Amino acid sequence: MEFKIGDAVSTPNGNGYINDIIGDQVIVDLTDGDDRREMFSKTEITLLAE
């Protein structure tokens, strides 16, 4: 699956938006609860319907 910066995604730690992509790692700004940034493998996240 192709991801791009700004995509809304679901992660194991909540929903958020892709901030950056580095190889197979994706940095996500989480929006559920405390605003924070975490890194995930591309296999751990899925796109949310717009």
Tab-separated table of C-alpha atoms in Angstrom:
chain	number	residue	atom	x	y	z
A	1	MET	CA	0.000	0.000	0.000
A	2	GLU	CA	1.319	3.444	-0.900
A	3	PHE	CA	1.199	6.102	1.779
A	4	LYS	CA	1.849	9.813	1.356
A	5	ILE	CA	2.439	12.688	3.760
A	6	GLY	CA	-0.855	14.026	5.091
A	7	ASP	CA	-2.789	10.746	4.762
A	8	ALA	CA	-5.175	9.966	7.625
A	9	VAL	CA	-4.214	6.595	9.111
A	10	SER	CA	-5.156	4.198	11.882
A	11	THR	CA	-2.296	2.927	14.078
A	12	PRO	CA	-2.071	0.527	17.028
A	13	ASN	CA	-1.975	3.628	19.276
A	14	GLY	CA	-4.831	5.607	17.699
A	15	ASN	CA	-5.600	7.654	14.611
A	16	GLY	CA	-3.458	10.376	13.114
A	17	TYR	CA	-1.859	11.919	10.051
A	18	ILE	CA	1.376	10.947	8.329
A	19	ASN	CA	4.087	13.538	9.025
A	20	ASP	CA	7.001	11.861	7.230
A	21	ILE	CA	8.027	8.604	5.554
A	22	ILE	CA	11.547	7.212	5.964
A	23	GLY	CA	12.062	3.926	4.132
A	24	ASP	CA	9.644	1.395	5.663
A	25	GLN	CA	8.971	3.614	8.698
A	26	VAL	CA	6.167	6.163	8.924
A	27	ILE	CA	6.089	9.061	11.397
A	28	VAL	CA	2.509	9.754	12.487
A	29	ASP	CA	1.130	12.752	14.368
A	30	LEU	CA	-1.482	11.061	16.565
A	31	THR	CA	-4.709	12.985	17.166
A	32	ASP	CA	-6.486	10.691	19.644
A	33	GLY	CA	-5.997	11.895	23.223
A	34	ASP	CA	-2.636	13.543	23.862
A	35	ASP	CA	-1.151	14.988	20.677
A	36	ARG	CA	2.101	13.155	20.093
A	37	ARG	CA	4.310	11.859	17.277
A	38	GLU	CA	5.237	8.182	16.941
A	39	MET	CA	7.003	5.988	14.396
A	40	PHE	CA	5.412	2.855	12.941
A	41	SER	CA	6.254	0.249	10.335
A	42	LYS	CA	4.140	0.500	7.178
A	43	THR	CA	2.718	-2.941	8.025
A	44	GLU	CA	1.274	-1.600	11.323
A	45	ILE	CA	-0.916	1.152	9.867
A	46	THR	CA	-3.915	1.378	7.542
A	47	LEU	CA	-5.452	4.260	5.612
A	48	LEU	CA	-8.666	5.751	6.970
A	49	ALA	CA	-11.528	6.466	4.574
A	50	GLU	CA	-11.740	10.176	3.739
